C-alpha cells in the first residue's frame, strides 16, 4: 500500500514515516502545499494524510482538489486544529477521517487500515478472489486456505493485482506503486518480470489458476 504524508513539521513527519514503513507501507512525503499538489497530480496513492496548515496553502483545498478529480485515494486529515468546524468542514468536503494532533501512531495505523478496507474492499477484513485469499491487516495471503510464503514485494504485487483485477497495468505503474520515490533513479523495469515470475510460480504451486497475463507491448493483467 502506498501512502502520501503532506506535513510540514519534520519532527512529526519523520517518526510517522519511519513507523509506517516498519508497518509495511510505501510512504512518500511533501512538506508544502505546492509539493503536495504536485505529488497528487503526478502519482496515485492508496491513502493520503493531509495537514490543514501548510506553507503556501490550506490542506482543505488539497482535499477539495482530490474530490473534484474523483480520486480513489483514501483521505485522512491530520491537524493540530481540533475545532468542530474544521472537522466538519473536512469531512463534508470528502475526507474519510480526521485525526487531531497529537495522536498515537498505532491509532493512525488503525485509521489507515479502516479507510483502506472501506475504499478498496467494501469494509471486509479478507479479500477473496476465487481460490486466493488475502488478509490485508495481517499481510497474509493463501491459496485454498494454504498460506503462501511470499516476500514483501510479492505480497504487495499480489494485492495490487487483485485491487486492479481485469485492468492492464504497465511496468511503470507497477514499479511506481510498489517502490515509490525509490524508482526515480532506475532506468530499467526488467526486475519486475522476476517478481511476477516468482509470484506466479508460488501461486500455481499451491493450486491456483494462472491469473497473471502478459499484455504484449503494454504490461500485465490479472484476471480470469
PDB file of C-alpha atoms in Angstrom:
ATOM      1  CA  UNK A   1       0.000   0.000   0.000  1.00  0.00           C
ATOM      2  CA  UNK A   2       1.317   3.404  -0.986  1.00  0.00           C
ATOM      3  CA  UNK A   3       0.753   6.479   1.171  1.00  0.00           C
ATOM      4  CA  UNK A   4       1.471  10.193   0.876  1.00  0.00           C
ATOM      5  CA  UNK A   5       2.049  12.281   4.007  1.00  0.00           C
ATOM      6  CA  UNK A   6       1.641  16.047   3.478  1.00  0.00           C
ATOM      7  CA  UNK A   7       3.089  17.546   6.657  1.00  0.00           C
ATOM      8  CA  UNK A   8       5.485  20.463   7.166  1.00  0.00           C
ATOM      9  CA  UNK A   9       6.679  19.615  10.695  1.00  0.00           C
ATOM     10  CA  UNK A  10       9.742  17.419  10.141  1.00  0.00           C
ATOM     11  CA  UNK A  11       9.848  16.420  13.814  1.00  0.00           C
ATOM     12  CA  UNK A  12       6.395  14.890  13.372  1.00  0.00           C
ATOM     13  CA  UNK A  13       6.716  13.660   9.783  1.00  0.00           C
ATOM     14  CA  UNK A  14       9.912  11.643  10.335  1.00  0.00           C
ATOM     15  CA  UNK A  15       8.576   9.357  13.102  1.00  0.00           C
ATOM     16  CA  UNK A  16       5.290   8.875  11.212  1.00  0.00           C
ATOM     17  CA  UNK A  17       7.144   7.833   8.049  1.00  0.00           C
ATOM     18  CA  UNK A  18       9.525   5.538   9.946  1.00  0.00           C
ATOM     19  CA  UNK A  19       6.633   3.864  11.759  1.00  0.00           C
ATOM     20  CA  UNK A  20       4.524   3.385   8.627  1.00  0.00           C
ATOM     21  CA  UNK A  21       7.476   1.935   6.703  1.00  0.00           C
ATOM     22  CA  UNK A  22       8.023  -0.547   9.538  1.00  0.00           C
ATOM     23  CA  UNK A  23       4.358  -1.488   9.165  1.00  0.00           C
ATOM     24  CA  UNK A  24       4.977  -2.357   5.517  1.00  0.00           C
ATOM     25  CA  UNK A  25       3.725   0.747   3.706  1.00  0.00           C
ATOM     26  CA  UNK A  26       5.443   2.662   0.923  1.00  0.00           C
ATOM     27  CA  UNK A  27       5.359   6.204   2.309  1.00  0.00           C
ATOM     28  CA  UNK A  28       6.218   9.386   0.410  1.00  0.00           C
ATOM     29  CA  UNK A  29       6.215  12.912   1.849  1.00  0.00           C
ATOM     30  CA  UNK A  30       5.573  16.515   0.876  1.00  0.00           C
ATOM     31  CA  UNK A  31       6.300  19.457   3.187  1.00  0.00           C
ATOM     32  CA  UNK A  32       4.424  22.275   1.438  1.00  0.00           C
ATOM     33  CA  UNK A  33       1.084  22.895  -0.237  1.00  0.00           C
ATOM     34  CA  UNK A  34       2.699  23.156  -3.682  1.00  0.00           C
ATOM     35  CA  UNK A  35       4.790  19.991  -3.225  1.00  0.00           C
ATOM     36  CA  UNK A  36       1.715  18.080  -2.091  1.00  0.00           C
ATOM     37  CA  UNK A  37      -0.317  19.383  -5.011  1.00  0.00           C
ATOM     38  CA  UNK A  38       2.405  18.305  -7.450  1.00  0.00           C
ATOM     39  CA  UNK A  39       2.652  14.792  -5.978  1.00  0.00           C
ATOM     40  CA  UNK A  40      -1.121  14.364  -6.106  1.00  0.00           C
ATOM     41  CA  UNK A  41      -1.197  15.453  -9.759  1.00  0.00           C
ATOM     42  CA  UNK A  42       1.618  13.118 -10.823  1.00  0.00           C
ATOM     43  CA  UNK A  43       1.105   9.931  -8.805  1.00  0.00           C
ATOM     44  CA  UNK A  44      -1.570   7.643  -7.396  1.00  0.00           C
ATOM     45  CA  UNK A  45      -1.802   6.753  -3.703  1.00  0.00           C
ATOM     46  CA  UNK A  46      -3.928   4.352  -1.700  1.00  0.00           C
ATOM     47  CA  UNK A  47      -4.248   6.853   1.143  1.00  0.00           C
ATOM     48  CA  UNK A  48      -3.229  10.495   1.607  1.00  0.00           C
ATOM     49  CA  UNK A  49      -2.608  12.059   5.028  1.00  0.00           C
ATOM     50  CA  UNK A  50      -3.089  15.841   4.876  1.00  0.00           C
ATOM     51  CA  UNK A  51      -2.264  18.519   7.437  1.00  0.00           C
ATOM     52  CA  UNK A  52      -4.536  21.582   7.341  1.00  0.00           C
ATOM     53  CA  UNK A  53      -1.928  24.277   7.991  1.00  0.00           C
ATOM     54  CA  UNK A  54       0.750  24.091   5.298  1.00  0.00           C
ATOM     55  CA  UNK A  55       3.316  26.552   3.944  1.00  0.00           C
ATOM     56  CA  UNK A  56       1.767  28.032   0.825  1.00  0.00           C
ATOM     57  CA  UNK A  57      -1.835  26.996   1.358  1.00  0.00           C
ATOM     58  CA  UNK A  58      -4.584  25.182   3.226  1.00  0.00           C
ATOM     59  CA  UNK A  59      -4.732  21.371   3.280  1.00  0.00           C
ATOM     60  CA  UNK A  60      -8.509  21.505   2.903  1.00  0.00           C
ATOM     61  CA  UNK A  61      -8.002  22.962  -0.572  1.00  0.00           C
ATOM     62  CA  UNK A  62      -5.975  19.845  -1.453  1.00  0.00           C
ATOM     63  CA  UNK A  63      -8.844  17.676  -0.223  1.00  0.00           C
ATOM     64  CA  UNK A  64     -11.218  19.699  -2.398  1.00  0.00           C
ATOM     65  CA  UNK A  65      -8.964  19.217  -5.425  1.00  0.00           C
ATOM     66  CA  UNK A  66      -8.747  15.470  -4.786  1.00  0.00           C
ATOM     67  CA  UNK A  67     -12.517  15.104  -4.599  1.00  0.00           C
ATOM     68  CA  UNK A  68     -13.060  17.154  -7.768  1.00  0.00           C
ATOM     69  CA  UNK A  69     -10.599  14.859  -9.529  1.00  0.00           C
ATOM     70  CA  UNK A  70     -12.699  11.898  -8.297  1.00  0.00           C
ATOM     71  CA  UNK A  71      -9.689  10.273  -6.682  1.00  0.00           C
ATOM     72  CA  UNK A  72      -9.871   6.703  -5.417  1.00  0.00           C
ATOM     73  CA  UNK A  73      -7.383   7.564  -2.665  1.00  0.00           C
ATOM     74  CA  UNK A  74      -8.478   7.451   0.947  1.00  0.00           C
ATOM     75  CA  UNK A  75      -8.051  10.817   2.687  1.00  0.00           C
ATOM     76  CA  UNK A  76      -7.249  11.385   6.357  1.00  0.00           C
ATOM     77  CA  UNK A  77      -6.866  14.916   7.699  1.00  0.00           C
ATOM     78  CA  UNK A  78      -4.270  15.251  10.468  1.00  0.00           C
ATOM     79  CA  UNK A  79      -4.160  18.613  12.199  1.00  0.00           C
ATOM     80  CA  UNK A  80      -3.434  20.423  15.453  1.00  0.00           C
ATOM     81  CA  UNK A  81      -6.661  22.309  14.855  1.00  0.00           C
ATOM     82  CA  UNK A  82      -9.180  20.334  16.865  1.00  0.00           C
ATOM     83  CA  UNK A  83     -12.151  22.623  16.357  1.00  0.00           C
ATOM     84  CA  UNK A  84     -15.506  21.112  15.480  1.00  0.00           C
ATOM     85  CA  UNK A  85     -15.778  23.460  12.485  1.00  0.00           C
ATOM     86  CA  UNK A  86     -12.519  22.213  10.929  1.00  0.00           C
ATOM     87  CA  UNK A  87     -13.520  18.592  11.466  1.00  0.00           C
ATOM     88  CA  UNK A  88     -16.992  19.073  10.000  1.00  0.00           C
ATOM     89  CA  UNK A  89     -15.683  21.036   7.012  1.00  0.00           C
ATOM     90  CA  UNK A  90     -13.021  18.421   6.257  1.00  0.00           C
ATOM     91  CA  UNK A  91     -15.474  15.541   6.381  1.00  0.00           C
ATOM     92  CA  UNK A  92     -18.133  17.462   4.464  1.00  0.00           C
ATOM     93  CA  UNK A  93     -15.827  18.103   1.508  1.00  0.00           C
ATOM     94  CA  UNK A  94     -14.906  14.439   1.271  1.00  0.00           C
ATOM     95  CA  UNK A  95     -12.207  13.391   3.748  1.00  0.00           C
ATOM     96  CA  UNK A  96     -12.667   9.842   5.060  1.00  0.00           C
ATOM     97  CA  UNK A  97     -11.399  10.567   8.568  1.00  0.00           C
ATOM     98  CA  UNK A  98      -9.960  13.276  10.821  1.00  0.00           C
ATOM     99  CA  UNK A  99      -7.259  12.796  13.441  1.00  0.00           C
ATOM    100  CA  UNK A 100      -6.207  15.567  15.819  1.00  0.00           C
ATOM    101  CA  UNK A 101      -2.571  16.028  16.891  1.00  0.00           C
ATOM    102  CA  UNK A 102      -1.018  14.705  18.997  1.00  0.00           C
ATOM    103  CA  UNK A 103      -2.076  11.155  18.179  1.00  0.00           C
ATOM    104  CA  UNK A 104      -0.833   7.637  18.810  1.00  0.00           C
ATOM    105  CA  UNK A 105       0.901   6.094  15.792  1.00  0.00           C
ATOM    106  CA  UNK A 106      -0.864   2.775  16.356  1.00  0.00           C
ATOM    107  CA  UNK A 107      -4.195   4.620  16.198  1.00  0.00           C
ATOM    108  CA  UNK A 108      -3.129   6.280  12.943  1.00  0.00           C
ATOM    109  CA  UNK A 109      -2.289   2.860  11.509  1.00  0.00           C
ATOM    110  CA  UNK A 110      -5.686   1.554  12.593  1.00  0.00           C
ATOM    111  CA  UNK A 111      -7.444   4.504  10.936  1.00  0.00           C
ATOM    112  CA  UNK A 112      -5.469   3.952   7.714  1.00  0.00           C
ATOM    113  CA  UNK A 113      -6.400   0.256   7.630  1.00  0.00           C
ATOM    114  CA  UNK A 114     -10.055   1.104   8.219  1.00  0.00           C
ATOM    115  CA  UNK A 115     -10.088   3.673   5.381  1.00  0.00           C
ATOM    116  CA  UNK A 116      -8.335   1.259   3.007  1.00  0.00           C
ATOM    117  CA  UNK A 117     -10.838  -1.504   3.804  1.00  0.00           C
ATOM    118  CA  UNK A 118     -13.787   0.786   3.158  1.00  0.00           C
ATOM    119  CA  UNK A 119     -12.271   2.227  -0.007  1.00  0.00           C
ATOM    120  CA  UNK A 120     -10.889  -0.911  -1.628  1.00  0.00           C
ATOM    121  CA  UNK A 121     -12.523  -3.931  -0.034  1.00  0.00           C
ATOM    122  CA  UNK A 122     -16.049  -2.801   0.935  1.00  0.00           C
ATOM    123  CA  UNK A 123     -15.070  -2.975   4.602  1.00  0.00           C
ATOM    124  CA  UNK A 124     -14.128  -6.667   4.507  1.00  0.00           C
ATOM    125  CA  UNK A 125     -11.140  -7.831   6.516  1.00  0.00           C
ATOM    126  CA  UNK A 126     -10.453 -10.598   3.998  1.00  0.00           C
ATOM    127  CA  UNK A 127     -10.344 -10.302   0.223  1.00  0.00           C
ATOM    128  CA  UNK A 128     -11.328 -13.421  -1.687  1.00  0.00           C
ATOM    129  CA  UNK A 129     -10.677 -13.944  -5.388  1.00  0.00           C
ATOM    130  CA  UNK A 130     -11.714 -17.473  -6.319  1.00  0.00           C
ATOM    131  CA  UNK A 131      -9.220 -19.746  -4.511  1.00  0.00           C
ATOM    132  CA  UNK A 132      -6.973 -16.856  -3.399  1.00  0.00           C
ATOM    133  CA  UNK A 133      -7.494 -15.146  -0.047  1.00  0.00           C
ATOM    134  CA  UNK A 134      -5.746 -12.076   1.370  1.00  0.00           C
ATOM    135  CA  UNK A 135      -5.946 -10.580   4.863  1.00  0.00           C
ATOM    136  CA  UNK A 136      -4.556  -7.053   4.411  1.00  0.00           C
ATOM    137  CA  UNK A 137      -4.393  -6.228   8.133  1.00  0.00           C
ATOM    138  CA  UNK A 138      -2.148  -9.252   8.711  1.00  0.00           C
ATOM    139  CA  UNK A 139      -0.431  -9.081   5.295  1.00  0.00           C
ATOM    140  CA  UNK A 140      -1.115 -12.780   4.760  1.00  0.00           C
ATOM    141  CA  UNK A 141      -2.139 -14.491   1.519  1.00  0.00           C
ATOM    142  CA  UNK A 142      -3.319 -18.031   0.885  1.00  0.00           C
ATOM    143  CA  UNK A 143      -4.467 -20.395  -1.852  1.00  0.00           C
ATOM    144  CA  UNK A 144      -7.188 -22.883  -0.937  1.00  0.00           C
ATOM    145  CA  UNK A 145      -6.557 -21.968   2.737  1.00  0.00           C
ATOM    146  CA  UNK A 146      -2.860 -22.907   2.428  1.00  0.00           C
ATOM    147  CA  UNK A 147      -0.652 -19.976   3.446  1.00  0.00           C
ATOM    148  CA  UNK A 148       1.646 -18.583   0.776  1.00  0.00           C
ATOM    149  CA  UNK A 149       5.251 -17.794   1.655  1.00  0.00           C
ATOM    150  CA  UNK A 150       5.774 -14.505  -0.143  1.00  0.00           C
ATOM    151  CA  UNK A 151       8.371 -11.770   0.028  1.00  0.00           C
ATOM    152  CA  UNK A 152       7.106  -8.298   0.911  1.00  0.00           C
ATOM    153  CA  UNK A 153       7.182  -7.185  -2.727  1.00  0.00           C
ATOM    154  CA  UNK A 154       5.454 -10.385  -3.915  1.00  0.00           C
ATOM    155  CA  UNK A 155       2.675  -9.839  -1.388  1.00  0.00           C
ATOM    156  CA  UNK A 156       2.332  -6.164  -2.382  1.00  0.00           C
ATOM    157  CA  UNK A 157       2.280  -7.174  -6.045  1.00  0.00           C
ATOM    158  CA  UNK A 158      -0.477  -9.747  -5.495  1.00  0.00           C
ATOM    159  CA  UNK A 159      -2.573  -7.258  -3.540  1.00  0.00           C
ATOM    160  CA  UNK A 160      -2.070  -4.585  -6.210  1.00  0.00           C
ATOM    161  CA  UNK A 161      -3.087  -7.023  -8.937  1.00  0.00           C
ATOM    162  CA  UNK A 162      -6.268  -8.073  -7.128  1.00  0.00           C
ATOM    163  CA  UNK A 163      -7.177  -4.460  -6.349  1.00  0.00           C
ATOM    164  CA  UNK A 164      -6.892  -3.776 -10.089  1.00  0.00           C
ATOM    165  CA  UNK A 165      -8.157  -7.061 -11.489  1.00  0.00           C
ATOM    166  CA  UNK A 166      -9.029  -7.095 -15.187  1.00  0.00           C
ATOM    167  CA  UNK A 167      -7.124  -3.831 -15.730  1.00  0.00           C
ATOM    168  CA  UNK A 168      -3.934  -3.604 -17.770  1.00  0.00           C
ATOM    169  CA  UNK A 169      -1.089  -2.341 -15.573  1.00  0.00           C
ATOM    170  CA  UNK A 170       2.083  -1.070 -17.192  1.00  0.00           C
ATOM    171  CA  UNK A 171       5.507  -1.893 -15.777  1.00  0.00           C
ATOM    172  CA  UNK A 172       5.893   1.775 -14.932  1.00  0.00           C
ATOM    173  CA  UNK A 173       2.643   1.801 -12.944  1.00  0.00           C
ATOM    174  CA  UNK A 174       3.594  -1.338 -11.025  1.00  0.00           C
ATOM    175  CA  UNK A 175       7.086  -0.054 -10.231  1.00  0.00           C
ATOM    176  CA  UNK A 176       5.895   3.387  -9.164  1.00  0.00           C
ATOM    177  CA  UNK A 177       3.224   1.940  -6.899  1.00  0.00           C
ATOM    178  CA  UNK A 178       5.416  -0.675  -5.220  1.00  0.00           C
ATOM    179  CA  UNK A 179       8.675   1.276  -4.964  1.00  0.00           C
ATOM    180  CA  UNK A 180       7.568   4.920  -4.926  1.00  0.00           C
ATOM    181  CA  UNK A 181      10.332   7.519  -4.908  1.00  0.00           C
ATOM    182  CA  UNK A 182      12.954   4.762  -4.902  1.00  0.00           C
ATOM    183  CA  UNK A 183      12.242   4.268  -8.613  1.00  0.00           C
ATOM    184  CA  UNK A 184      13.385   7.774  -9.581  1.00  0.00           C
ATOM    185  CA  UNK A 185      16.965   6.631 -10.170  1.00  0.00           C
ATOM    186  CA  UNK A 186      16.068   3.452 -12.077  1.00  0.00           C
ATOM    187  CA  UNK A 187      16.438   3.249 -15.842  1.00  0.00           C
ATOM    188  CA  UNK A 188      15.000  -0.266 -16.236  1.00  0.00           C
ATOM    189  CA  UNK A 189      11.909  -2.163 -15.105  1.00  0.00           C
ATOM    190  CA  UNK A 190      13.220  -5.604 -16.031  1.00  0.00           C
ATOM    191  CA  UNK A 191      13.321  -6.706 -12.395  1.00  0.00           C
ATOM    192  CA  UNK A 192       9.506  -6.605 -12.303  1.00  0.00           C
ATOM    193  CA  UNK A 193       9.428  -9.642 -14.584  1.00  0.00           C
ATOM    194  CA  UNK A 194      11.366 -11.613 -11.955  1.00  0.00           C
ATOM    195  CA  UNK A 195       8.918 -10.668  -9.187  1.00  0.00           C
ATOM    196  CA  UNK A 196       5.943 -11.590 -11.373  1.00  0.00           C
ATOM    197  CA  UNK A 197       7.537 -14.882 -12.421  1.00  0.00           C
ATOM    198  CA  UNK A 198       8.202 -15.836  -8.779  1.00  0.00           C
ATOM    199  CA  UNK A 199       4.702 -14.819  -7.657  1.00  0.00           C
ATOM    200  CA  UNK A 200       3.066 -16.790 -10.479  1.00  0.00           C
ATOM    201  CA  UNK A 201       5.074 -19.910  -9.595  1.00  0.00           C
ATOM    202  CA  UNK A 202       4.212 -19.709  -5.891  1.00  0.00           C
ATOM    203  CA  UNK A 203       0.513 -19.263  -6.646  1.00  0.00           C
ATOM    204  CA  UNK A 204       0.387 -22.166  -9.088  1.00  0.00           C
ATOM    205  CA  UNK A 205       2.455 -24.451  -6.839  1.00  0.00           C
ATOM    206  CA  UNK A 206      -0.324 -24.105  -4.243  1.00  0.00           C
ATOM    207  CA  UNK A 207      -3.015 -24.966  -6.788  1.00  0.00           C
ATOM    208  CA  UNK A 208      -4.046 -21.552  -8.092  1.00  0.00           C
ATOM    209  CA  UNK A 209      -5.035 -20.982 -11.690  1.00  0.00           C
ATOM    210  CA  UNK A 210      -2.709 -18.754 -13.682  1.00  0.00           C
ATOM    211  CA  UNK A 211      -4.400 -15.362 -13.484  1.00  0.00           C
ATOM    212  CA  UNK A 212      -1.387 -13.203 -14.417  1.00  0.00           C
ATOM    213  CA  UNK A 213      -1.459 -12.480 -18.128  1.00  0.00           C
ATOM    214  CA  UNK A 214       1.137 -10.633 -20.181  1.00  0.00           C
ATOM    215  CA  UNK A 215      -0.357  -7.986 -22.469  1.00  0.00           C
ATOM    216  CA  UNK A 216       2.382  -7.621 -25.040  1.00  0.00           C
ATOM    217  CA  UNK A 217       3.639  -4.105 -25.583  1.00  0.00           C
ATOM    218  CA  UNK A 218       1.553  -2.824 -22.660  1.00  0.00           C
ATOM    219  CA  UNK A 219       2.098  -4.649 -19.368  1.00  0.00           C
ATOM    220  CA  UNK A 220       0.211  -7.198 -17.271  1.00  0.00           C
ATOM    221  CA  UNK A 221      -3.392  -8.010 -16.403  1.00  0.00           C
ATOM    222  CA  UNK A 222      -4.685 -10.085 -13.502  1.00  0.00           C
ATOM    223  CA  UNK A 223      -7.993 -11.858 -14.062  1.00  0.00           C
ATOM    224  CA  UNK A 224      -9.822 -14.839 -15.445  1.00  0.00           C
TER     225      UNK A 224
END
